[in-house]
Short mmCIF file of C-alpha atoms and ligand atoms in Angstrom, two decimals:
data_model
loop_
_atom_site.label_atom_id
_atom_site.label_comp_id
_atom_site.label_asym_id
_atom_site.label_seq_id
_atom_site.Cartn_x
_atom_site.Cartn_y
_atom_site.Cartn_z
CA MET A 1 18.74 12.61 -11.29
CA ASP A 2 19.01 13.50 -7.54
CA ILE A 3 16.59 11.37 -5.69
CA LEU A 4 15.73 11.76 -1.87
CA LEU A 5 14.93 8.30 -0.76
CA VAL A 6 12.72 8.40 2.38
CA TYR A 7 12.37 5.27 4.42
CA GLY A 8 12.15 3.72 7.91
CA GLY A 9 9.20 5.61 9.51
CA ARG A 10 7.37 5.38 12.70
CA SER A 11 4.75 2.71 11.74
CA ALA A 12 4.80 -0.96 12.70
CA GLU A 13 5.91 -1.67 9.28
CA ARG A 14 9.20 0.16 9.72
CA ARG A 15 11.30 -3.17 9.43
CA ILE A 16 9.54 -3.85 5.96
CA SER A 17 10.35 -0.47 4.81
CA LEU A 18 14.06 -0.74 5.68
CA GLU A 19 14.02 -3.97 3.35
CA SER A 20 12.11 -2.32 0.50
CA ALA A 21 14.34 0.71 0.57
CA GLY A 22 17.21 -1.59 0.02
CA PHE A 23 16.02 -2.98 -3.18
CA VAL A 24 14.73 0.30 -4.45
CA ALA A 25 18.10 2.05 -3.71
CA GLU A 26 19.85 -0.80 -5.46
CA VAL A 27 17.66 -0.37 -8.61
CA LEU A 28 17.93 3.42 -8.83
CA ASP A 29 21.71 3.25 -8.12
CA ALA A 30 22.13 0.89 -10.93
CA ALA A 31 20.13 3.18 -13.25
CA GLY A 32 22.64 5.93 -12.62
CA HIS A 33 20.59 8.05 -10.27
CA ASN A 34 22.26 9.96 -7.26
CA LEU A 35 20.54 8.90 -3.98
CA ILE A 36 20.28 10.98 -0.96
CA ARG A 37 19.10 9.02 1.93
CA LEU A 38 16.69 10.43 4.54
CA GLU A 39 15.80 7.91 7.34
CA ILE A 40 12.90 8.67 9.57
CA GLY A 41 13.56 7.03 12.91
CA ALA A 42 11.28 4.86 15.01
CA LYS A 43 10.60 8.01 17.11
CA GLY A 44 10.03 10.28 14.08
CA GLU A 45 13.58 11.71 14.04
CA TRP A 46 15.05 12.39 10.65
CA THR A 47 18.62 11.64 9.64
CA LEU A 48 20.14 12.59 6.37
CA ASP A 49 22.93 10.31 5.16
CA ASP A 50 23.95 9.75 8.78
CA GLY A 51 23.83 13.49 10.10
CA PRO A 52 21.05 15.57 11.65
CA VAL A 53 18.74 17.48 9.15
CA GLN A 54 16.95 20.75 9.34
CA LEU A 55 13.77 21.67 7.28
CA ARG A 56 13.65 25.27 6.18
CA ALA A 57 10.39 26.54 5.09
CA LEU A 58 11.46 29.10 2.43
CA PRO A 59 9.21 30.75 -0.01
CA GLU A 60 8.40 28.59 -3.22
CA SER A 61 10.39 25.68 -2.21
CA TRP A 62 11.19 24.23 1.28
CA LYS A 63 14.80 23.26 1.62
CA LEU A 64 16.61 20.42 3.53
CA ALA A 65 19.92 21.24 5.09
CA GLY A 66 22.43 18.69 6.32
CA GLN A 67 25.66 19.28 8.11
CA ASP A 68 27.22 20.60 4.96
CA GLY A 69 24.50 23.00 4.03
CA VAL A 70 21.30 22.79 1.77
CA VAL A 71 20.65 19.64 0.04
CA ASP A 72 19.08 19.79 -3.41
CA PHE A 73 17.16 17.03 -5.11
CA ASP A 74 14.83 16.60 -8.14
CA LEU A 75 12.44 14.04 -6.61
CA VAL A 76 11.37 12.46 -3.30
CA PHE A 77 10.92 8.60 -3.38
CA PRO A 78 8.97 7.56 -0.30
CA VAL A 79 9.54 3.87 0.56
CA LEU A 80 7.35 3.87 3.73
CA HIS A 81 4.74 1.44 4.62
CA GLY A 82 1.70 2.19 6.76
CA PRO A 83 0.65 5.33 8.84
CA LEU A 84 2.77 8.45 8.61
CA GLY A 85 4.29 7.40 5.23
CA GLU A 86 1.98 5.63 2.99
CA ASP A 87 -1.16 7.30 4.13
CA GLY A 88 -0.87 10.75 2.38
CA THR A 89 1.03 12.52 5.28
CA VAL A 90 4.36 12.31 3.86
CA GLN A 91 2.85 13.08 0.45
CA GLY A 92 1.16 16.20 1.77
CA LEU A 93 4.32 17.38 3.36
CA CYS A 94 5.93 17.12 -0.16
CA GLU A 95 3.14 19.09 -1.64
CA MET A 96 3.55 21.73 1.03
CA ALA A 97 7.34 21.91 0.37
CA GLY A 98 6.96 22.06 -3.42
CA TRP A 99 8.77 18.73 -3.87
CA ARG A 100 7.78 16.23 -6.74
CA TYR A 101 7.44 12.82 -5.34
CA ALA A 102 7.06 9.29 -6.66
CA GLY A 103 3.99 7.26 -6.06
CA ALA A 104 0.37 8.10 -5.23
CA ASP A 105 -0.79 11.68 -4.38
CA VAL A 106 -2.25 12.74 -1.16
CA MET A 107 -5.85 11.57 -1.81
CA THR A 108 -5.14 8.27 -3.48
CA SER A 109 -2.59 7.41 -0.62
CA SER A 110 -5.15 8.18 2.21
CA LEU A 111 -8.03 6.71 0.71
CA ALA A 112 -6.00 3.51 0.08
CA MET A 113 -4.65 3.39 3.54
CA ASN A 114 -8.09 3.49 5.07
CA LYS A 115 -10.01 0.20 4.66
CA VAL A 116 -13.32 1.94 5.58
CA ALA A 117 -12.77 4.59 2.77
CA THR A 118 -11.45 2.12 0.23
CA LYS A 119 -14.50 -0.08 0.60
CA ARG A 120 -16.86 2.73 0.47
CA MET A 121 -15.49 3.86 -2.83
CA PHE A 122 -15.37 0.33 -4.14
CA GLU A 123 -19.10 0.00 -3.35
CA TRP A 124 -19.84 3.25 -5.09
CA ARG A 125 -18.08 2.02 -8.10
CA ARG A 126 -19.99 -1.34 -7.71
CA LEU A 127 -16.72 -3.31 -7.37
CA PRO A 128 -17.32 -6.63 -5.37
CA VAL A 129 -16.42 -6.44 -1.65
CA LEU A 130 -17.13 -8.92 1.11
CA PRO A 131 -19.78 -8.07 3.72
CA TRP A 132 -18.30 -5.71 6.17
CA ILE A 133 -18.94 -3.16 9.01
CA THR A 134 -17.00 -0.33 10.51
CA VAL A 135 -16.44 -0.18 14.20
CA ARG A 136 -14.92 2.79 16.23
CA ALA A 137 -13.30 2.71 19.47
CA SER A 138 -15.84 5.05 21.14
CA ARG A 139 -18.53 2.43 20.66
CA SER A 140 -18.45 -1.20 21.47
CA LEU A 141 -19.74 -3.87 19.01
CA SER A 142 -22.77 -5.76 20.19
CA THR A 143 -22.86 -9.31 19.17
CA SER A 144 -26.39 -8.93 17.65
CA GLU A 145 -24.79 -6.70 15.07
CA LEU A 146 -22.71 -9.83 13.98
CA THR A 147 -25.48 -11.91 12.38
CA GLY A 148 -26.54 -13.18 9.31
CA GLU A 149 -23.92 -12.44 6.57
CA LEU A 150 -21.49 -11.18 9.18
CA SER A 151 -21.49 -14.04 11.62
CA PRO A 152 -18.29 -15.65 12.36
CA PRO A 153 -15.86 -16.49 10.75
CA VAL A 154 -14.99 -12.79 10.37
CA PHE A 155 -11.59 -10.93 10.08
CA VAL A 156 -11.09 -7.95 12.62
CA LYS A 157 -8.80 -5.41 11.20
CA PRO A 158 -7.33 -2.09 12.03
CA ALA A 159 -8.65 0.26 9.38
CA ARG A 160 -5.32 1.94 8.65
CA LEU A 161 -2.47 -0.31 8.96
CA GLY A 162 -0.91 -3.10 6.75
CA SER A 163 1.37 -6.19 6.83
CA SER A 164 -1.61 -8.10 8.64
CA ILE A 165 -0.66 -6.25 11.81
CA GLY A 166 -3.41 -6.23 14.44
CA ILE A 167 -5.53 -8.66 12.35
CA THR A 168 -7.34 -11.66 13.92
CA ARG A 169 -9.59 -14.24 12.32
CA VAL A 170 -12.59 -14.71 14.71
CA ASP A 171 -14.09 -18.21 14.27
CA ASN A 172 -16.01 -18.13 17.54
CA LEU A 173 -17.88 -15.07 19.14
CA ASP A 174 -16.10 -15.86 22.38
CA ARG A 175 -12.91 -14.38 20.65
CA LEU A 176 -14.48 -11.41 19.38
CA GLU A 177 -13.72 -9.02 22.29
CA ASP A 178 -10.07 -10.02 22.40
CA ALA A 179 -9.81 -9.43 18.61
CA LEU A 180 -11.37 -6.04 18.93
CA ASP A 181 -9.08 -5.05 21.80
CA HIS A 182 -6.02 -6.25 19.83
CA ALA A 183 -7.05 -4.22 16.82
CA TYR A 184 -7.73 -1.22 18.87
CA SER A 185 -4.34 -1.03 20.20
CA TYR A 186 -3.21 -0.17 16.63
CA ASP A 187 -6.32 1.99 15.42
CA CYS A 188 -9.38 3.48 16.85
CA LEU A 189 -11.30 2.57 13.47
CA LEU A 190 -11.87 -1.01 12.67
CA VAL A 191 -13.31 -3.12 10.02
CA VAL A 192 -15.07 -6.51 10.68
CA GLU A 193 -15.28 -8.50 7.65
CA LYS A 194 -16.91 -11.67 6.57
CA ALA A 195 -14.09 -14.32 6.31
CA LEU A 196 -14.00 -15.99 2.84
CA ASP A 197 -13.04 -19.49 3.42
CA ARG A 198 -10.45 -21.43 1.29
CA ALA A 199 -9.86 -18.09 -0.58
CA ARG A 200 -7.15 -17.65 -3.13
CA GLU A 201 -5.20 -14.57 -2.71
CA ILE A 202 -4.65 -13.05 -6.33
CA GLU A 203 -2.59 -9.81 -6.59
CA VAL A 204 -2.17 -7.41 -9.56
CA SER A 205 0.18 -4.53 -10.05
CA VAL A 206 -0.95 -1.31 -11.49
CA LEU A 207 0.64 1.79 -12.82
CA GLY A 208 -0.94 5.23 -13.16
CA GLY A 209 -0.31 7.27 -16.32
CA PRO A 210 -1.75 10.27 -18.24
CA ASP A 211 -4.05 7.81 -20.20
CA GLY A 212 -5.36 5.84 -17.10
CA ALA A 213 -4.09 2.91 -15.22
CA SER A 214 -2.38 -0.10 -16.70
CA ALA A 215 -2.40 -3.56 -14.90
CA SER A 216 0.04 -6.31 -14.92
CA MET A 217 -0.66 -10.01 -15.24
CA PRO A 218 -2.16 -11.44 -11.88
CA GLY A 219 0.09 -13.39 -9.37
CA GLU A 220 -1.09 -15.58 -6.50
CA VAL A 221 0.17 -15.96 -3.06
CA LEU A 222 0.30 -19.33 -1.35
CA PRO A 223 0.61 -18.32 2.24
CA GLY A 224 2.12 -21.40 3.67
CA LYS A 225 -0.22 -20.80 6.74
CA GLU A 226 -4.22 -20.65 7.08
CA TRP A 227 -4.06 -17.21 6.09
CA TYR A 228 -1.53 -14.56 4.98
CA ASP A 229 -0.61 -13.10 8.54
CA TYR A 230 2.44 -11.29 9.44
CA GLU A 231 4.41 -14.50 10.00
CA ALA A 232 3.38 -15.97 6.66
CA LYS A 233 4.41 -12.72 4.83
CA TYR A 234 7.83 -12.25 6.39
CA GLU A 235 9.04 -15.22 8.32
CA CYS A 236 7.39 -18.50 6.93
CA GLU A 237 9.53 -20.20 4.29
CA ASP A 238 6.69 -22.03 2.96
CA SER A 239 4.93 -18.85 1.55
CA ARG A 240 5.23 -18.78 -2.04
CA LEU A 241 4.36 -16.45 -4.90
CA VAL A 242 3.08 -17.96 -8.17
CA ILE A 243 3.51 -15.87 -11.23
CA PRO A 244 1.48 -15.85 -13.38
CA ALA A 245 -1.46 -17.09 -11.31
CA ASP A 246 -3.11 -20.27 -12.66
CA LEU A 247 -6.35 -18.84 -13.88
CA SER A 248 -8.47 -18.86 -17.05
CA SER A 249 -7.59 -16.12 -19.43
CA ASP A 250 -11.08 -14.76 -18.89
CA LEU A 251 -10.60 -14.46 -15.21
CA ALA A 252 -7.16 -12.87 -15.59
CA SER A 253 -8.45 -10.20 -17.77
CA ARG A 254 -11.32 -9.51 -15.51
CA LEU A 255 -8.91 -9.21 -12.73
CA LYS A 256 -6.86 -6.69 -14.68
CA THR A 257 -9.72 -4.58 -15.50
CA THR A 258 -11.23 -4.65 -11.91
CA ALA A 259 -7.58 -3.82 -10.66
CA GLU A 260 -7.43 -0.69 -13.03
CA LYS A 261 -10.96 0.42 -11.84
CA ALA A 262 -10.40 -0.13 -8.12
CA PHE A 263 -7.14 1.98 -8.48
CA GLU A 264 -8.78 4.67 -10.48
CA VAL A 265 -11.61 5.00 -8.34
CA LEU A 266 -9.14 6.09 -5.36
CA GLY A 267 -7.60 8.65 -7.80
CA GLY A 268 -5.26 6.53 -9.87
CA THR A 269 -2.03 8.40 -9.23
CA GLY A 270 1.48 6.65 -8.81
CA PHE A 271 1.47 2.98 -8.65
CA ALA A 272 -0.10 0.21 -6.55
CA ARG A 273 -0.63 -3.56 -5.91
CA VAL A 274 -4.40 -4.39 -5.88
CA ASP A 275 -5.21 -7.59 -3.84
CA PHE A 276 -8.16 -9.79 -4.36
CA LEU A 277 -9.86 -12.71 -2.79
CA LEU A 278 -11.11 -15.45 -5.05
CA SER A 279 -13.58 -17.91 -3.59
CA PRO A 280 -13.38 -21.60 -4.46
CA LYS A 281 -16.54 -21.18 -6.81
CA GLY A 282 -14.89 -18.35 -8.59
CA ASP A 283 -16.28 -15.21 -7.00
CA LEU A 284 -13.91 -12.38 -7.07
CA TYR A 285 -13.72 -9.86 -4.20
CA VAL A 286 -11.36 -6.68 -4.12
CA ASN A 287 -9.62 -6.70 -0.84
CA GLU A 288 -7.28 -3.71 -0.73
CA VAL A 289 -4.99 -1.43 -2.68
CA ASN A 290 -1.39 -0.85 -1.39
CA THR A 291 0.03 2.52 -2.75
CA ILE A 292 3.55 1.53 -1.43
CA PRO A 293 3.71 -2.31 -1.66
CA GLY A 294 6.41 -4.38 -0.51
CA PHE A 295 9.47 -3.66 -2.54
CA THR A 296 12.03 -6.17 -1.34
CA SER A 297 14.01 -8.40 -3.93
CA ILE A 298 11.26 -10.88 -3.83
CA SER A 299 8.25 -8.78 -3.64
CA MET A 300 5.08 -9.46 -5.83
CA PHE A 301 4.82 -5.85 -7.10
CA HIS A 302 7.93 -5.70 -9.33
CA ARG A 303 8.02 -9.41 -10.08
CA LEU A 304 4.59 -9.19 -11.84
CA TRP A 305 5.71 -6.10 -13.74
CA GLU A 306 8.94 -8.09 -14.74
CA ALA A 307 6.88 -11.06 -15.91
CA SER A 308 4.59 -8.59 -17.88
CA GLY A 309 7.65 -7.29 -19.72
CA ILE A 310 8.83 -4.26 -17.57
CA PRO A 311 11.95 -5.15 -15.59
CA PRO A 312 12.78 -3.09 -12.38
CA LYS A 313 14.85 -0.36 -13.97
CA ARG A 314 12.33 0.32 -16.60
CA LEU A 315 9.53 0.14 -13.92
CA MET A 316 11.43 2.88 -11.91
CA GLU A 317 11.78 5.02 -14.98
CA ARG A 318 7.90 4.77 -15.48
CA ILE A 319 7.29 5.61 -11.88
CA ILE A 320 9.62 8.61 -11.93
CA SER A 321 8.28 9.97 -15.33
CA GLU A 322 4.75 9.66 -13.98
CA ALA A 323 5.85 11.62 -10.85
CA LEU A 324 7.61 14.32 -12.79
CA THR A 325 4.73 15.03 -15.31
CA ARG A 326 1.84 14.88 -12.84
CA ARG A 327 -0.01 17.98 -12.65
CA ARG A 328 0.10 19.40 -9.11
CA ILE A 329 -2.66 21.03 -7.24
CA GLY A 330 -2.21 24.68 -6.55
CA ARG A 331 1.03 24.91 -8.53
CA GLU A 332 2.26 26.11 -11.88
CA ARG A 333 1.39 24.12 -15.15
CA PRO A 334 4.23 21.74 -16.18
CA VAL A 335 6.35 23.12 -18.98
CA GLY A 336 4.74 22.62 -22.34
CA GLU A 337 1.10 22.22 -20.97
N1 ADP B 401 -12.48 -11.38 4.41
C1 ADP B 401 -11.32 -12.19 4.53
N2 ADP B 401 -11.51 -13.57 4.12
C2 ADP B 401 -10.45 -14.35 4.18
N3 ADP B 401 -9.16 -13.95 4.33
C3 ADP B 401 -8.94 -12.71 4.61
C4 ADP B 401 -10.04 -11.62 4.87
N4 ADP B 401 -9.60 -10.48 4.96
C5 ADP B 401 -8.25 -10.73 5.28
N5 ADP B 401 -7.80 -12.02 5.19
C6 ADP B 401 -6.54 -12.47 5.26
O1 ADP B 401 -5.71 -11.55 5.83
C7 ADP B 401 -4.72 -11.00 5.16
C8 ADP B 401 -4.45 -9.62 5.54
O2 ADP B 401 -5.75 -8.78 5.28
P1 ADP B 401 -5.54 -7.54 4.65
O3 ADP B 401 -6.92 -6.92 4.53
O4 ADP B 401 -4.91 -7.77 3.27
O5 ADP B 401 -4.85 -6.52 5.54
P2 ADP B 401 -3.20 -5.91 5.42
O6 ADP B 401 -3.56 -4.52 4.79
O7 ADP B 401 -2.92 -5.87 6.62
O8 ADP B 401 -2.65 -6.69 4.36
C9 ADP B 401 -5.11 -11.37 3.82
O9 ADP B 401 -4.02 -11.50 2.91
C10 ADP B 401 -5.70 -12.64 3.89
O10 ADP B 401 -4.84 -13.75 4.25
MG1 MG B 402 -3.03 -7.33 2.42
#
C-alpha cells in the first residue's frame, strides 16, 4: 500500500514527532508498504521526499504534486504530536481532500487534544476526574477561586498541548501567577487541577473498531523525577516503564473498561493511549487521552500492545484496516456496505 507519512509539524512537540515517525516508518516499511514522506517544517512549510510540494484542490480528491508530478497514495498516516497535527486540523484537511487517514477522526482528535473538552466529556459520562477549573487568558484567576478542593498543590496546564510542555506544579500560592504566565505563553485556555500526591501513573492503549474499543493490559510509568515533566519523559535515564503494571486483576480490568469508555466518549475512532492517575489509596482518575501517543521504539503505546499479544506490524495492520473501513462523513458508503 502507498502510505503518506506526515510528520514534523509546527508544535512544540516537533522533536518527538520526528522520533515517532522514524519508528512508524521502520515498521510500515518492514511490513512491505511503500512510504512517501511529507515533512511539515517548524514554520509550517511542506516538503515531500526532500522536494517542494503543491496541493491541488481538484474535484473529488485533492492531489499532492512533487517535482516529478502528482503523487498518489492510499492512506495518510499522521505522526504529529500536539496542536496543528494531533488536534483534528490535519485530520480535517484529509477529510476535505478526500484522503483516508490513520488514527482518530476530526472530533475524537480535537476533543482529546483539549483538556477542558475532555474533562467535560468524562464528567458527563461519570468517569472519575480530579477537581479542576478552566481559566482563559482574558480573565485573571483570583486566589479566592483556589480554595477548598482546589487549594495548592495544583497543576497548571495549557489546555491544548502535550509532552508536559507549559505545565507547572504549584505548591504555594506565591508561585501561581508565574505558573499561569508560563502556561499562557503556550495557550490562551488553561486548566488548573488538584494535584494528586504520590500518584501512580498508569497507562492503557486502546484501538477503535467497528464493534467498539478494545484495551491492552495496563502499564506503569515510573517517572524518575517528582512528576512526569518533559525532562522525565525524554531526557531522564531513570524514567522507566513497567509492563504489565503491578496491579490486582480487579483493578487491571477496571482500568481496561474505563479506558475503553474514556476513548469511546470522545468518539472512539482510531487508536489512543489513555492515561490515569492512581492514588495510594487506590482511587482511580482518568487524566487524558492521547490520540497520537509517542511512537518511538521504547514508547508505551505499542509496547503495551506487544505485551498483550499484538506486535508492531500487526498493530499497524489493525490501525490501517480501521482507517480504510471507517465510514466517512459526507462521502460515499464503503464498498459492500
Ligand atoms: N493532577 C495531577 N496530580 C499529579 N500529577 C499530575 C497531575 N496532572 C498532571 N500531573 C503530572 O504531570 C504530567 C503531565 O500532565 P498531563 O496532564 O498528562 O499533560 P500532557 O498532556 O502534557 O502529558 C503527568 O504525567 C503527571 O506526572
Ligand atoms: Mg500526559
